[in-house]
C-alpha angles and dihedrals in degrees: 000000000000091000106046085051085053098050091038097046090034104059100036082067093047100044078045092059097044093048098045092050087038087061085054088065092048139076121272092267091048103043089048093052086045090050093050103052082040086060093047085051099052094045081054091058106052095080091067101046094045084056095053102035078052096045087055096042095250088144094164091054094041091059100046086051096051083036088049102068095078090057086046078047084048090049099047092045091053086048097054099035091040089214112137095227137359092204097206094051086040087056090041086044095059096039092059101037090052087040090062087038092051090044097049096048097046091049084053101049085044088053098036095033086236142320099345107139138068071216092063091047091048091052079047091063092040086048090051098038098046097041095053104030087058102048090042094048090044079062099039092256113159092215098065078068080064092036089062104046090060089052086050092045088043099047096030080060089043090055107047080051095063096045094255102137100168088054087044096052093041089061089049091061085035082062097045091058096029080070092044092052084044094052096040096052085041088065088040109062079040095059094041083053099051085048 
C-alpha cells in the first residue's frame, strides 16, 4: 500500500509541477487551460501525501498539506474567473491555511517537546515552501517558483530520510521542472517589461 500512495501521490505533484512551468512557455488561452488542470492535479494528489506525512508522524507537514487545499481551491479559482483577488477567499484562504499550520506544528512540538528532529526542520521548509508557493503562484508571483523549490529540497530530504524513494525521486524531478518554471516566467516578466 506504501508504495501505491508513493507513486499516486508522487506523480500528481510531478505532473503538477510540469504542467504548471510548461504554461509559462505558452500564450495566455493555453497557459490558463494548462494552470487549471495543473490545480485540479495537484489537489488530486494531496490524499495521498497527507496518508502517508500522517503514517510517518510529520505532523507539521501533514497538516500544511490537508490546510493547504483551500489555497490550491484559491489558485484554481483565480485561474477560471481570471480576476487577480477575491479579497474575502483570499482572507479565508489565509485563516485556514495558518489555522492547520498553527495546529500541526503545535501537535508536533507537544509530541517532540519541542524542536528535537533534522525531521522537524525538513516538514518546516515543506510548511514554508508550500504555504507560500502556493498562495504567490496562485497570483503570478515569480517567488512562489522559490518558494517551491525549498518545499521540493525539504521534503525530497524528509523523504530519503524516511526510506520513500519513489517520493524522493519524484521531488528531484519536481525540482528539475520547479527551476525551469522559475526561469521561464523570469524571461518572461523581462521581456513584458522591455515591450
Amino acid at each position: 500500500m506504501d508504495l501505491v500512495l508513493q507513486i499516486w501521490g508522487g506523480t500528481l505533484y510531478l505532473l503538477n509541477k510540469i504542467l504548471f512551468s510548461v504554461s509559462e512557455t505558452l500564450p495566455s488561452a493555453s497557459r490558463r487551460q494548462l494552470k487549471i488542470v495543473g490545480w485540479i492535479v495537484y489537489l488530486l494528489g494531496v490524499p495521498a501525501w497527507v496518508i502517508i506525512l500522517v503514517g510517518e508522524h510529520n505532523w507539521i507537514a501533514a497538516s500544511i498539506e490537508f490546510g493547504g487545499i483551500p489555497a490550491m481551491l484559491f489558485g484554481l479559482y483565480v485561474v477560471i474567473k481570471g480576476e487577480v483577488i477575491n479579497k474575502s477567499y483570499d482572507l479565508l484562504t489565509s485563516i485556514i491555511t495558518y489555522f492547520f499550520v498553527i495546529l500541526g506544528s503545535g501537535y508536533s512540538f507537544y509530541q517532540y517537546g519541542g524542536i528535537s528532529s533534522t525531521t522537524q526542520v525538513f516538514e518546516i521548509g515543506v510548511m514554508v515552501g508550500f504555504l507560500l508557493g502556493g498562495y504567490l503562484l496562485a497570483k503570478d508571483n515569480i517567488y512562489g517558483w522559490l518558494c517551491f523549490a525549498l518545499m521540493n529540497v525539504s521534503m525530497g530530504s524528509l523523504m530519503l530520510l524516511q526510506q520513500k524513494p519513489v517520493l524522493a525521486m519524484q521531488q528531484g524531478l519536481s525540482l528539475c521542472f520547479v527551476i525551469f518554471g522559475l526561469i521561464t516566467m523570469f524571461k518572461n516578466q523581462k521581456a513584458r517589461a522591455f515591450d
